[in-house]
PDB file of C-alpha atoms in Angstrom:
ATOM      1  CA  MET M 204      26.808 -31.172  42.133  1.00 44.00           C
ATOM      2  CA  LYS M 205      25.281 -31.842  45.457  1.00 46.00           C
ATOM      3  CA  LYS M 206      25.371 -28.099  46.125  1.00 49.00           C
ATOM      4  CA  LYS M 207      23.832 -27.244  43.020  1.00 53.00           C
ATOM      5  CA  SER M 208      21.009 -29.602  43.875  1.00 65.00           C
ATOM      6  CA  LEU M 209      20.523 -27.991  47.183  1.00 68.00           C
ATOM      7  CA  LEU M 210      20.182 -24.467  45.522  1.00 67.00           C
ATOM      8  CA  GLN M 211      17.702 -25.853  43.208  1.00 67.00           C
ATOM      9  CA  GLN M 212      15.769 -27.201  46.098  1.00 66.00           C
ATOM     10  CA  ALA M 213      15.705 -23.816  47.820  1.00 67.00           C
ATOM     11  CA  ALA M 214      14.877 -22.091  44.669  1.00 67.00           C
ATOM     12  CA  GLY M 215      11.941 -24.226  44.207  1.00 66.00           C
ATOM     13  CA  ALA M 216      10.556 -24.204  47.965  1.00 73.00           C
ATOM     14  CA  PRO M 217       8.533 -20.888  47.502  1.00 79.00           C
ATOM     15  CA  TYR M 218       6.509 -22.615  44.789  1.00 75.00           C
ATOM     16  CA  ILE M 219       6.170 -25.765  46.933  1.00 78.00           C
ATOM     17  CA  VAL M 220       4.641 -23.683  49.674  1.00 81.00           C
ATOM     18  CA  TRP M 221       2.568 -21.661  47.330  1.00 79.00           C
ATOM     19  CA  ALA M 222       0.976 -24.923  45.784  1.00 72.00           C
ATOM     20  CA  ALA M 223       0.545 -26.417  49.208  1.00 75.00           C
ATOM     21  CA  LEU M 224      -1.308 -23.328  50.560  1.00 80.00           C
ATOM     22  CA  PHE M 225      -3.454 -22.416  47.672  1.00 81.00           C
ATOM     23  CA  ILE M 226      -3.927 -25.579  45.564  1.00 82.00           C
ATOM     24  CA  ILE M 227      -3.479 -28.669  47.566  1.00 85.00           C
ATOM     25  CA  ILE M 228      -4.943 -27.626  51.116  1.00 87.00           C
ATOM     26  CA  PRO M 229      -8.248 -26.019  49.424  1.00 86.00           C
ATOM     27  CA  LEU M 230      -8.524 -29.202  47.370  1.00 86.00           C
ATOM     28  CA  VAL M 231      -8.362 -31.422  50.501  1.00 90.00           C
ATOM     29  CA  ILE M 232     -10.878 -29.069  52.132  1.00 91.00           C
ATOM     30  CA  VAL M 233     -13.322 -29.415  49.166  1.00 92.00           C
ATOM     31  CA  VAL M 234     -13.172 -33.159  49.323  1.00 92.00           C
ATOM     32  CA  TYR M 235     -13.605 -33.234  53.032  1.00 94.00           C
ATOM     33  CA  TYR M 236     -16.862 -31.170  52.896  1.00 93.00           C
ATOM     34  CA  ALA M 237     -18.132 -33.119  49.957  1.00 93.00           C
ATOM     35  CA  PHE M 238     -17.959 -36.479  51.962  1.00 93.00           C
ATOM     36  CA  THR M 239     -19.190 -35.238  55.195  1.00 93.00           C
ATOM     37  CA  ASP M 240     -22.272 -33.846  56.567  1.00 90.00           C
ATOM     38  CA  LYS M 241     -22.697 -30.627  58.775  1.00 88.00           C
ATOM     39  CA  THR M 242     -21.772 -32.696  61.934  1.00 87.00           C
ATOM     40  CA  GLY M 243     -18.510 -33.893  60.216  1.00 86.00           C
ATOM     41  CA  ALA M 244     -19.605 -37.549  59.874  1.00 90.00           C
ATOM     42  CA  LEU M 245     -18.670 -39.412  56.769  1.00 90.00           C
ATOM     43  CA  THR M 246     -21.545 -39.732  54.280  1.00 90.00           C
ATOM     44  CA  MET M 247     -22.321 -40.118  50.688  1.00 91.00           C
ATOM     45  CA  ASP M 248     -25.665 -38.122  50.706  1.00 91.00           C
ATOM     46  CA  ASN M 249     -23.921 -35.035  49.051  1.00 90.00           C
ATOM     47  CA  ILE M 250     -22.851 -37.199  46.075  1.00 88.00           C
ATOM     48  CA  VAL M 251     -26.250 -38.907  45.784  1.00 89.00           C
ATOM     49  CA  SER M 252     -28.157 -35.719  45.913  1.00 89.00           C
ATOM     50  CA  LEU M 253     -26.168 -34.452  42.692  1.00 87.00           C
ATOM     51  CA  ALA M 254     -28.725 -36.417  40.876  1.00 88.00           C
ATOM     52  CA  ASP M 255     -31.194 -33.484  41.618  1.00 90.00           C
ATOM     53  CA  TYR M 256     -28.841 -31.223  39.654  1.00 91.00           C
ATOM     54  CA  LYS M 257     -28.824 -33.558  36.446  1.00 90.00           C
ATOM     55  CA  GLU M 258     -30.405 -30.975  34.212  1.00 92.00           C
ATOM     56  CA  THR M 259     -28.320 -28.132  35.644  1.00 93.00           C
ATOM     57  CA  PHE M 260     -25.235 -29.975  34.790  1.00 90.00           C
ATOM     58  CA  LEU M 261     -26.589 -30.912  31.199  1.00 91.00           C
ATOM     59  CA  ILE M 262     -27.464 -27.243  30.525  1.00 95.00           C
ATOM     60  CA  SER M 263     -24.209 -25.884  32.002  1.00 93.00           C
ATOM     61  CA  PHE M 264     -22.299 -28.469  29.545  1.00 91.00           C
ATOM     62  CA  GLU M 265     -24.534 -27.781  26.559  1.00 94.00           C
ATOM     63  CA  TYR M 266     -24.114 -23.965  26.784  1.00 96.00           C
ATOM     64  CA  ALA M 267     -20.350 -24.248  27.376  1.00 94.00           C
ATOM     65  CA  PHE M 268     -20.098 -26.505  24.457  1.00 93.00           C
ATOM     66  CA  ILE M 269     -22.201 -24.379  22.170  1.00 97.00           C
ATOM     67  CA  ALA M 270     -20.098 -21.289  23.284  1.00 97.00           C
ATOM     68  CA  SER M 271     -16.830 -23.087  22.541  1.00 95.00           C
ATOM     69  CA  LEU M 272     -17.696 -24.259  19.241  1.00 96.00           C
ATOM     70  CA  ILE M 273     -18.977 -20.706  18.218  1.00 97.00           C
ATOM     71  CA  CYS M 274     -15.557 -19.199  19.744  1.00 97.00           C
ATOM     72  CA  LEU M 275     -13.882 -21.803  17.650  1.00 96.00           C
ATOM     73  CA  ALA M 276     -15.685 -20.748  14.402  1.00 96.00           C
ATOM     74  CA  ILE M 277     -14.904 -17.399  14.765  1.00 96.00           C
ATOM     75  CA  ALA M 278     -11.295 -17.529  16.430  1.00 96.00           C
ATOM     76  CA  TYR M 279      -9.896 -20.096  13.758  1.00 95.00           C
ATOM     77  CA  PRO M 280      -9.980 -17.839  10.503  1.00 94.00           C
ATOM     78  CA  PHE M 281      -9.211 -14.815  12.521  1.00 96.00           C
ATOM     79  CA  ALA M 282      -5.910 -16.275  14.063  1.00 94.00           C
ATOM     80  CA  TYR M 283      -4.990 -17.565  10.651  1.00 91.00           C
ATOM     81  CA  ILE M 284      -5.514 -14.166   9.067  1.00 92.00           C
ATOM     82  CA  MET M 285      -3.641 -12.625  12.010  1.00 94.00           C
ATOM     83  CA  SER M 286      -0.705 -15.138  11.653  1.00 91.00           C
ATOM     84  CA  ARG M 287      -0.255 -14.248   7.981  1.00 87.00           C
ATOM     85  CA  ARG M 288      -0.068 -10.465   8.548  1.00 90.00           C
ATOM     86  CA  GLY M 289       3.145  -8.610   9.051  1.00 89.00           C
ATOM     87  CA  PRO M 290       4.636  -7.920  12.505  1.00 90.00           C
ATOM     88  CA  ALA M 291       2.881  -4.455  12.910  1.00 93.00           C
ATOM     89  CA  ALA M 292      -0.433  -5.602  11.917  1.00 93.00           C
ATOM     90  CA  GLN M 293      -0.382  -8.700  14.159  1.00 93.00           C
ATOM     91  CA  ARG M 294       0.625  -6.390  17.252  1.00 93.00           C
ATOM     92  CA  ILE M 295      -2.496  -4.163  16.345  1.00 94.00           C
ATOM     93  CA  MET M 296      -4.747  -7.218  15.966  1.00 93.00           C
ATOM     94  CA  MET M 297      -3.518  -8.563  19.185  1.00 93.00           C
ATOM     95  CA  MET M 298      -3.961  -5.306  21.107  1.00 93.00           C
ATOM     96  CA  LEU M 299      -7.702  -5.252  19.706  1.00 92.00           C
ATOM     97  CA  VAL M 300      -8.172  -8.791  21.056  1.00 92.00           C
ATOM     98  CA  MET M 301      -6.758  -8.287  24.336  1.00 90.00           C
ATOM     99  CA  LEU M 302      -8.192  -4.757  24.921  1.00 90.00           C
ATOM    100  CA  PRO M 303     -11.540  -6.059  26.308  1.00 86.00           C
ATOM    101  CA  MET M 304      -9.544  -8.253  28.754  1.00 87.00           C
ATOM    102  CA  TRP M 305      -8.086  -5.005  30.332  1.00 88.00           C
ATOM    103  CA  MET M 306     -11.621  -4.328  31.620  1.00 88.00           C
ATOM    104  CA  ASN M 307     -12.959  -6.587  34.461  1.00 87.00           C
ATOM    105  CA  LEU M 308     -15.347  -9.344  33.607  1.00 89.00           C
ATOM    106  CA  LEU M 309     -18.122  -8.096  35.820  1.00 88.00           C
ATOM    107  CA  ILE M 310     -18.185  -4.700  34.254  1.00 90.00           C
ATOM    108  CA  ARG M 311     -17.927  -6.139  30.856  1.00 91.00           C
ATOM    109  CA  THR M 312     -20.923  -8.316  31.554  1.00 91.00           C
ATOM    110  CA  TYR M 313     -22.874  -5.554  33.229  1.00 89.00           C
ATOM    111  CA  SER M 314     -22.419  -3.396  30.230  1.00 91.00           C
ATOM    112  CA  TRP M 315     -23.871  -5.824  27.945  1.00 92.00           C
ATOM    113  CA  MET M 316     -26.900  -6.314  30.404  1.00 89.00           C
ATOM    114  CA  ASN M 317     -27.467  -2.642  29.707  1.00 87.00           C
ATOM    115  CA  ILE M 318     -27.108  -2.971  26.098  1.00 91.00           C
ATOM    116  CA  LEU M 319     -29.337  -6.074  25.868  1.00 91.00           C
ATOM    117  CA  GLU M 320     -32.162  -5.184  28.173  1.00 89.00           C
ATOM    118  CA  LYS M 321     -35.708  -4.192  27.282  1.00 85.00           C
ATOM    119  CA  ASN M 322     -34.904  -0.565  27.503  1.00 86.00           C
ATOM    120  CA  GLY M 323     -31.360  -0.963  26.272  1.00 86.00           C
ATOM    121  CA  ILE M 324     -29.593   0.599  23.234  1.00 88.00           C
ATOM    122  CA  ILE M 325     -30.491  -2.053  20.709  1.00 90.00           C
ATOM    123  CA  ASN M 326     -34.095  -2.201  21.548  1.00 89.00           C
ATOM    124  CA  ASN M 327     -34.092   2.010  21.612  1.00 90.00           C
ATOM    125  CA  ILE M 328     -32.600   1.872  17.941  1.00 90.00           C
ATOM    126  CA  LEU M 329     -35.139  -0.594  16.934  1.00 88.00           C
ATOM    127  CA  GLU M 330     -38.176   1.249  18.350  1.00 87.00           C
ATOM    128  CA  ASN M 331     -37.044   4.291  16.158  1.00 87.00           C
ATOM    129  CA  PHE M 332     -37.735   1.966  13.057  1.00 87.00           C
ATOM    130  CA  GLY M 333     -41.011   0.738  14.461  1.00 85.00           C
ATOM    131  CA  VAL M 334     -39.831  -2.444  15.687  1.00 85.00           C
ATOM    132  CA  GLU M 335     -41.052  -4.286  18.673  1.00 87.00           C
ATOM    133  CA  PRO M 336     -38.619  -4.544  21.677  1.00 86.00           C
ATOM    134  CA  LEU M 337     -36.722  -7.868  21.291  1.00 88.00           C
ATOM    135  CA  LYS M 338     -36.440  -9.998  24.544  1.00 88.00           C
ATOM    136  CA  MET M 339     -32.894 -10.897  25.103  1.00 91.00           C
ATOM    137  CA  ILE M 340     -32.222 -10.808  28.736  1.00 92.00           C
ATOM    138  CA  GLY M 341     -33.179 -13.905  30.219  1.00 90.00           C
ATOM    139  CA  THR M 342     -32.506 -16.133  27.244  1.00 93.00           C
ATOM    140  CA  PRO M 343     -30.067 -18.833  26.610  1.00 94.00           C
ATOM    141  CA  GLY M 344     -28.752 -16.780  23.666  1.00 94.00           C
ATOM    142  CA  ALA M 345     -27.732 -13.877  25.837  1.00 94.00           C
ATOM    143  CA  VAL M 346     -25.946 -16.125  28.078  1.00 95.00           C
ATOM    144  CA  ILE M 347     -24.163 -18.035  25.436  1.00 96.00           C
ATOM    145  CA  PHE M 348     -23.280 -14.783  23.846  1.00 96.00           C
ATOM    146  CA  GLY M 349     -21.913 -13.467  27.255  1.00 95.00           C
ATOM    147  CA  MET M 350     -19.559 -16.602  27.298  1.00 96.00           C
ATOM    148  CA  ILE M 351     -18.441 -15.940  23.807  1.00 96.00           C
ATOM    149  CA  TYR M 352     -17.709 -12.266  24.382  1.00 95.00           C
ATOM    150  CA  ASN M 353     -15.717 -12.825  27.542  1.00 94.00           C
ATOM    151  CA  TYR M 354     -13.776 -15.773  26.572  1.00 95.00           C
ATOM    152  CA  ILE M 355     -13.149 -15.705  22.955  1.00 96.00           C
ATOM    153  CA  PRO M 356      -9.652 -14.224  23.572  1.00 95.00           C
ATOM    154  CA  TYR M 357      -8.599 -17.637  25.235  1.00 94.00           C
ATOM    155  CA  MET M 358      -9.633 -19.166  22.043  1.00 95.00           C
ATOM    156  CA  ILE M 359      -7.620 -16.673  19.742  1.00 95.00           C
ATOM    157  CA  ILE M 360      -4.420 -16.620  21.474  1.00 94.00           C
ATOM    158  CA  PRO M 361      -3.373 -20.348  21.488  1.00 93.00           C
ATOM    159  CA  ILE M 362      -4.486 -20.774  17.979  1.00 94.00           C
ATOM    160  CA  TYR M 363      -2.725 -17.701  16.690  1.00 95.00           C
ATOM    161  CA  ASN M 364       0.437 -18.846  18.645  1.00 93.00           C
ATOM    162  CA  VAL M 365       0.432 -22.280  16.909  1.00 92.00           C
ATOM    163  CA  MET M 366      -0.400 -20.935  13.363  1.00 91.00           C
ATOM    164  CA  SER M 367       2.355 -18.432  13.716  1.00 90.00           C
ATOM    165  CA  LYS M 368       4.866 -21.090  13.836  1.00 88.00           C
ATOM    166  CA  ILE M 369       3.554 -22.759  10.576  1.00 82.00           C
ATOM    167  CA  GLU M 370       6.353 -21.997   8.110  1.00 81.00           C
ATOM    168  CA  PRO M 371       5.133 -20.581   4.743  1.00 78.00           C
ATOM    169  CA  SER M 372       7.434 -22.763   3.007  1.00 80.00           C
ATOM    170  CA  LEU M 373       5.158 -25.784   4.106  1.00 78.00           C
ATOM    171  CA  LEU M 374       2.059 -23.983   2.309  1.00 77.00           C
ATOM    172  CA  GLU M 375       4.351 -23.430  -0.657  1.00 75.00           C
ATOM    173  CA  ALA M 376       5.275 -26.915  -0.880  1.00 83.00           C
ATOM    174  CA  ALA M 377       1.748 -28.089  -0.685  1.00 77.00           C
ATOM    175  CA  GLU M 378       0.922 -25.740  -3.385  1.00 75.00           C
ATOM    176  CA  ASP M 379       3.667 -27.079  -5.548  1.00 70.00           C
ATOM    177  CA  LEU M 380       2.251 -30.525  -4.952  1.00 74.00           C
ATOM    178  CA  GLY M 381      -1.097 -29.627  -6.417  1.00 73.00           C
ATOM    179  CA  SER M 382      -2.976 -28.791  -3.104  1.00 74.00           C
ATOM    180  CA  GLY M 383      -5.708 -26.386  -3.334  1.00 75.00           C
ATOM    181  CA  ALA M 384      -6.953 -23.925  -0.652  1.00 73.00           C
ATOM    182  CA  LEU M 385      -9.198 -26.585   0.972  1.00 77.00           C
ATOM    183  CA  SER M 386      -6.657 -29.306   0.690  1.00 77.00           C
ATOM    184  CA  LYS M 387      -4.026 -27.169   2.321  1.00 79.00           C
ATOM    185  CA  LEU M 388      -6.269 -26.477   4.982  1.00 78.00           C
ATOM    186  CA  ARG M 389      -7.097 -30.159   5.627  1.00 74.00           C
ATOM    187  CA  ARG M 390      -3.783 -31.618   5.138  1.00 77.00           C
ATOM    188  CA  VAL M 391      -1.316 -28.861   6.511  1.00 82.00           C
ATOM    189  CA  ILE M 392      -2.980 -26.246   8.479  1.00 83.00           C
ATOM    190  CA  LEU M 393      -5.498 -28.007  10.525  1.00 86.00           C
ATOM    191  CA  PRO M 394      -3.363 -30.870  11.677  1.00 85.00           C
ATOM    192  CA  LEU M 395      -0.540 -28.480  12.572  1.00 86.00           C
ATOM    193  CA  SER M 396      -2.851 -26.088  14.412  1.00 88.00           C
ATOM    194  CA  MET M 397      -4.685 -28.718  16.316  1.00 89.00           C
ATOM    195  CA  PRO M 398      -2.643 -28.297  19.630  1.00 87.00           C
ATOM    196  CA  GLY M 399      -3.894 -24.756  19.789  1.00 89.00           C
ATOM    197  CA  VAL M 400      -7.420 -25.643  18.785  1.00 91.00           C
ATOM    198  CA  ILE M 401      -7.556 -28.167  21.800  1.00 88.00           C
ATOM    199  CA  SER M 402      -5.945 -25.709  24.124  1.00 87.00           C
ATOM    200  CA  GLY M 403      -8.245 -22.933  23.002  1.00 91.00           C
ATOM    201  CA  PHE M 404     -11.236 -25.175  23.339  1.00 90.00           C
ATOM    202  CA  THR M 405     -10.288 -26.208  26.868  1.00 88.00           C
ATOM    203  CA  MET M 406      -9.619 -22.778  28.130  1.00 90.00           C
ATOM    204  CA  VAL M 407     -13.138 -21.487  26.986  1.00 94.00           C
ATOM    205  CA  PHE M 408     -14.938 -24.516  27.980  1.00 91.00           C
ATOM    206  CA  VAL M 409     -13.792 -24.803  31.461  1.00 89.00           C
ATOM    207  CA  PRO M 410     -14.570 -21.055  32.570  1.00 91.00           C
ATOM    208  CA  SER M 411     -17.851 -21.291  30.509  1.00 94.00           C
ATOM    209  CA  VAL M 412     -19.119 -24.406  32.318  1.00 91.00           C
ATOM    210  CA  SER M 413     -18.363 -22.912  35.795  1.00 90.00           C
ATOM    211  CA  THR M 414     -19.490 -19.525  35.272  1.00 91.00           C
ATOM    212  CA  PHE M 415     -22.057 -17.880  37.448  1.00 90.00           C
ATOM    213  CA  TYR M 416     -21.895 -14.084  36.934  1.00 89.00           C
ATOM    214  CA  ILE M 417     -22.700 -14.026  33.397  1.00 93.00           C
ATOM    215  CA  SER M 418     -25.831 -16.449  33.616  1.00 93.00           C
ATOM    216  CA  GLN M 419     -27.095 -14.369  36.676  1.00 91.00           C
ATOM    217  CA  LYS M 420     -26.896 -10.944  34.822  1.00 91.00           C
ATOM    218  CA  LEU M 421     -27.537 -11.858  31.087  1.00 93.00           C
ATOM    219  CA  GLY M 422     -29.855 -14.817  32.125  1.00 91.00           C
ATOM    220  CA  GLY M 423     -31.904 -12.628  34.417  1.00 85.00           C
ATOM    221  CA  GLY M 424     -31.884 -15.115  37.070  1.00 81.00           C
ATOM    222  CA  LYS M 425     -33.956 -17.411  35.056  1.00 86.00           C
ATOM    223  CA  ILE M 426     -31.215 -19.724  34.027  1.00 90.00           C
ATOM    224  CA  MET M 427     -29.115 -21.785  36.742  1.00 91.00           C
ATOM    225  CA  LEU M 428     -25.861 -23.253  35.620  1.00 93.00           C
ATOM    226  CA  ILE M 429     -23.498 -25.215  37.872  1.00 92.00           C
ATOM    227  CA  GLY M 430     -21.759 -21.989  39.035  1.00 92.00           C
ATOM    228  CA  ASP M 431     -25.010 -20.594  40.061  1.00 92.00           C
ATOM    229  CA  ALA M 432     -25.904 -23.739  41.997  1.00 92.00           C
ATOM    230  CA  ILE M 433     -22.735 -23.680  43.998  1.00 92.00           C
ATOM    231  CA  GLU M 434     -22.877 -19.905  44.565  1.00 90.00           C
ATOM    232  CA  ARG M 435     -26.250 -20.318  45.941  1.00 90.00           C
ATOM    233  CA  GLN M 436     -25.469 -23.231  48.155  1.00 92.00           C
ATOM    234  CA  MET M 437     -22.502 -21.271  49.522  1.00 89.00           C
ATOM    235  CA  GLN M 438     -24.140 -17.860  49.886  1.00 87.00           C
ATOM    236  CA  THR M 439     -27.592 -18.427  50.306  1.00 84.00           C
ATOM    237  CA  SER M 440     -28.433 -21.791  51.899  1.00 85.00           C
ATOM    238  CA  TYR M 441     -24.936 -22.035  53.637  1.00 89.00           C
ATOM    239  CA  ASN M 442     -25.014 -25.770  52.643  1.00 92.00           C
ATOM    240  CA  TYR M 443     -21.178 -25.873  52.042  1.00 92.00           C
ATOM    241  CA  ASN M 444     -21.283 -29.816  51.864  1.00 93.00           C
ATOM    242  CA  LEU M 445     -23.426 -29.791  49.053  1.00 93.00           C
ATOM    243  CA  GLY M 446     -21.768 -26.791  47.394  1.00 92.00           C
ATOM    244  CA  ALA M 447     -18.249 -28.583  47.916  1.00 93.00           C
ATOM    245  CA  SER M 448     -19.544 -31.881  46.239  1.00 93.00           C
ATOM    246  CA  LEU M 449     -20.855 -29.722  43.339  1.00 93.00           C
ATOM    247  CA  SER M 450     -17.339 -27.999  43.193  1.00 92.00           C
ATOM    248  CA  LEU M 451     -15.738 -31.489  43.222  1.00 91.00           C
ATOM    249  CA  VAL M 452     -17.470 -32.605  39.923  1.00 86.00           C
ATOM    250  CA  LEU M 453     -16.279 -29.329  38.461  1.00 84.00           C
ATOM    251  CA  MET M 454     -12.875 -30.048  39.517  1.00 84.00           C
ATOM    252  CA  VAL M 455     -13.068 -33.376  37.961  1.00 85.00           C
ATOM    253  CA  VAL M 456     -14.218 -31.768  34.800  1.00 78.00           C
ATOM    254  CA  ILE M 457     -11.228 -29.364  34.894  1.00 75.00           C
ATOM    255  CA  LEU M 458      -8.943 -32.385  35.428  1.00 82.00           C
ATOM    256  CA  VAL M 459     -10.225 -34.233  32.374  1.00 81.00           C
ATOM    257  CA  SER M 460      -9.799 -31.220  30.248  1.00 73.00           C
ATOM    258  CA  MET M 461      -6.319 -30.619  31.513  1.00 73.00           C
ATOM    259  CA  VAL M 462      -5.431 -34.361  30.750  1.00 79.00           C
ATOM    260  CA  ILE M 463      -6.590 -33.733  27.382  1.00 70.00           C
ATOM    261  CA  LEU M 464      -4.916 -30.636  26.899  1.00 66.00           C
ATOM    262  CA  ASN M 465      -1.458 -32.155  28.067  1.00 67.00           C
ATOM    263  CA  ARG M 466      -2.062 -35.274  25.684  1.00 71.00           C
ATOM    264  CA  PHE M 467      -2.502 -33.161  22.551  1.00 61.00           C
ATOM    265  CA  ALA M 468      -0.733 -29.847  23.132  1.00 55.00           C
ATOM    266  CA  GLY M 469       2.768 -29.099  24.187  1.00 50.00           C
ATOM    267  CA  ASP M 470       3.717 -26.424  26.735  1.00 46.00           C
ATOM    268  CA  ASP M 471       5.183 -24.161  23.835  1.00 45.00           C
ATOM    269  CA  ASP M 472       1.596 -24.150  22.465  1.00 43.00           C
ATOM    270  CA  LEU M 473       0.239 -22.148  25.418  1.00 43.00           C
ATOM    271  CA  LEU M 474       0.324 -18.339  25.995  1.00 40.00           C
ATOM    272  CA  ILE M 475      -2.153 -18.369  28.957  1.00 39.00           C
TER     273      ILE M 475
END
């Protein structure tokens, strides 16, 4: 037994080293910069100065929350329909969901920028019908749309994974007991699929609230989210201390989201 335990420890050693190099050490560095100034002296000025970014935080959370809700509204019925189809149809639908993910996020976002811009495909079509060009780039709607388009697979897959495990016999039993479509949804499907809903909501909300490329391209540089503020401090102002403090707040948000995820969803409900 002792020898087996040593083998297990040896097998787990690479994961411990990986976690230390790419998770723990970077976190320590971020915390260090967040609570120090450029001279290395301890200070709370970086945390206090976050009050200047109150509106940026609120906008980021608002956009991410709206995008997550819209993703949920679209993904939930789609995941249910997919889970009730045959194996062949499920594979095809899953391939269609995952197909955009085979392309880099930067390319996908840049492509939509070309489609939505003033001289883009949509406005060119509208112009042929005598409609004035629409202003889409540089609007909150364009940024939220970019979040939805890029992250909706992260909502569909966990919900589908949970719904596919719902036994048809449970729905048949509910029908035998007099439950209609809405009653089955409220009493059977929704409670059983809640772990997937929470997993998907977390997986969409976290990258949406921290994104910066989507807001830069589809926002036309007019909308600044938390990710944009961090990128600006790191790449333009070279204020690593303030950038680290902003990043620390984002990590807290992610930590809270993961706590919620682990509280309401089991490991078997995750695919990503």
